[in-house]
Structures are given as structure tokens and as C-alpha cells.
Coordinates of C-alpha atoms in Angstrom, one line a residue:
M203 CA -43.7 -270.2 82.7
F204 CA -46.1 -268.9 85.8
K205 CA -49.6 -269.6 85.1
N206 CA -52.2 -269.5 88.3
K207 CA -55.5 -271.1 87.9
K208 CA -57.1 -267.6 86.5
G209 CA -54.7 -267.6 84.0
I210 CA -52.3 -264.9 84.5
T211 CA -48.9 -265.6 82.8
D212 CA -45.6 -264.6 82.7
E213 CA -46.4 -261.9 80.2
E214 CA -49.2 -260.5 81.4
L215 CA -47.6 -260.2 85.0
K216 CA -44.4 -258.0 82.9
Q217 CA -47.5 -255.7 81.3
M218 CA -49.0 -255.3 85.3
I219 CA -47.1 -252.0 86.5
Y220 CA -48.2 -250.6 90.2
Q221 CA -46.9 -247.7 91.7
R222 CA -47.5 -245.8 95.4
N223 CA -50.6 -243.5 95.9
P224 CA -49.3 -240.0 95.8
A225 CA -51.8 -238.7 98.4
V226 CA -51.3 -241.8 100.8
K227 CA -48.9 -240.9 103.6
F228 CA -46.8 -243.4 105.1
V229 CA -43.9 -243.7 108.1
E230 CA -41.0 -245.9 107.4
K231 CA -39.4 -247.4 110.7
D232 CA -36.5 -250.6 110.8
G233 CA -38.2 -251.4 107.2
I234 CA -42.0 -251.6 108.3
I235 CA -44.3 -249.3 106.3
T236 CA -47.1 -247.9 108.4
I237 CA -49.7 -246.3 106.7
V238 CA -51.2 -242.6 107.5
K239 CA -55.0 -242.4 106.8
E240 CA -56.4 -238.7 108.1
N241 CA -59.6 -239.3 109.7
N242 CA -61.0 -235.7 108.9
H243 CA -64.2 -236.4 107.2
P244 CA -66.9 -233.7 107.6
I245 CA -69.1 -236.6 109.6
Q246 CA -66.1 -238.0 111.9
Q247 CA -65.4 -233.9 112.1
F248 CA -69.6 -233.3 113.2
F249 CA -69.5 -236.0 115.4
R250 CA -66.0 -235.7 117.3
K251 CA -66.7 -231.8 117.9
Y252 CA -70.6 -232.1 119.1
L253 CA -71.4 -235.5 120.5
H254 CA -67.9 -235.9 121.9
F255 CA -67.5 -239.6 120.0
N256 CA -64.2 -240.6 120.6
I257 CA -62.7 -241.0 116.8
P258 CA -58.9 -241.1 117.1
E259 CA -57.7 -238.2 114.1
K260 CA -55.6 -240.6 112.7
S261 CA -55.9 -244.1 112.0
T262 CA -52.8 -246.5 111.1
L263 CA -51.8 -249.8 109.0
E264 CA -48.9 -251.1 109.7
L265 CA -47.5 -253.6 107.0
D266 CA -45.8 -257.0 108.0
K267 CA -42.3 -257.4 106.3
Y268 CA -43.8 -259.0 103.0
G269 CA -46.5 -256.1 102.8
S270 CA -44.1 -253.7 103.6
F271 CA -40.9 -255.2 101.0
V272 CA -43.9 -255.0 98.1
F273 CA -45.2 -252.0 98.9
H274 CA -42.0 -249.3 98.8
N275 CA -40.7 -251.6 96.1
L276 CA -43.7 -250.0 94.0
D277 CA -41.9 -247.2 92.2
G278 CA -44.2 -247.3 89.0
K279 CA -41.5 -249.0 86.9
T280 CA -40.6 -252.0 88.3
N281 CA -43.9 -254.9 87.0
V282 CA -44.8 -257.4 89.0
Y283 CA -42.7 -260.2 87.0
D284 CA -39.8 -258.5 88.1
L285 CA -41.3 -257.3 92.1
G286 CA -42.5 -261.2 92.7
K287 CA -38.5 -262.0 91.9
K288 CA -37.6 -260.0 94.3
L289 CA -39.3 -261.1 97.0
G290 CA -38.8 -264.7 96.2
N291 CA -35.2 -263.7 96.6
K292 CA -35.6 -262.1 99.8
F293 CA -38.2 -263.9 101.2
K294 CA -37.5 -267.8 100.4
E295 CA -40.5 -268.7 101.7
T296 CA -43.0 -267.1 99.5
R297 CA -42.0 -268.6 96.4
K298 CA -44.1 -271.4 96.5
Y299 CA -46.9 -269.2 95.6
Q300 CA -46.0 -265.9 95.3
Y301 CA -47.2 -264.5 92.4
T302 CA -50.9 -265.7 93.3
R303 CA -50.2 -264.0 96.2
L304 CA -48.8 -261.0 95.3
V305 CA -51.4 -260.6 92.3
I306 CA -54.2 -260.7 95.4
Y307 CA -52.5 -258.4 97.7
L308 CA -52.0 -256.0 94.9
R309 CA -55.2 -255.9 93.7
E310 CA -56.6 -255.4 97.2
L311 CA -54.7 -252.9 97.7
D312 CA -55.2 -251.1 94.1
Q313 CA -59.0 -252.0 94.4
Q314 CA -60.1 -251.8 97.7
N315 CA -57.9 -249.2 100.1
H316 CA -56.5 -247.5 96.6
L317 CA -53.3 -247.3 98.4
I318 CA -51.6 -247.7 95.0
I319 CA -52.2 -247.2 91.4
K320 CA -52.2 -249.6 88.4
V321 CA -50.1 -247.5 85.5
K322 CA -51.4 -247.5 82.3
K323 CA -48.6 -248.2 79.4

């Protein structure tokens, strides 16, 4: 049974389900996902138009192979426990801390970047 320092058990991992945020635009090429974010806030548009600031109209965030694999598999049906098993089978080097790092990564994507949404059961 898995239990990390924060006390998350296998059963709790099986209850955690995430899905990609439908509002997030992304492009997938060769298995690598690139998140595309529009910079069209009114303040950005003002600075761009009237003050001639060089603010790009789009920002991108390219995920690595692990992050792309995880993001691709967030379908709203697969729980974190099964996702961790898939990750460990695909990338053997991630097995040592796979659930600890996976939970931290998913929380970051959810709470800070709003790229994913936690599904309520």
C-alpha cells in the first residue's frame, strides 16, 4: 500500500480523478503537448496598442515527455492510482517516487495553472 509523507493512501488516489480543462488550447506533435494561451486581456491589448509594448499575442508552454503523457491521459475517467501505474509502466525511471511527484504535479496544474479540473464523484 502506498502512503507518502502527507498521508495519501491508495484508496484516496483511486478517488482522485482529473480531466483536461476544456477551455485550454493545446497542440500535440510527436507525443509532446504544447499549451497555447492567448494574451488578450484588455490591459495587455492597451499596452500593446497604445504604449507599443512588445507583448506576444500568444504564449506557449511545452510539456516534457512525462508531463505530456500525464496530460494526454487525463480523460475524466482514469483515477490517479491507475494513471501512476500507466506512467510507471511507460517510464521505468519514474517508479521510485511516481505517486508523490504525480500528485504534486496534478495539484500544480489544477490550482496554479488551471489546466486541469478535479472531477467530483
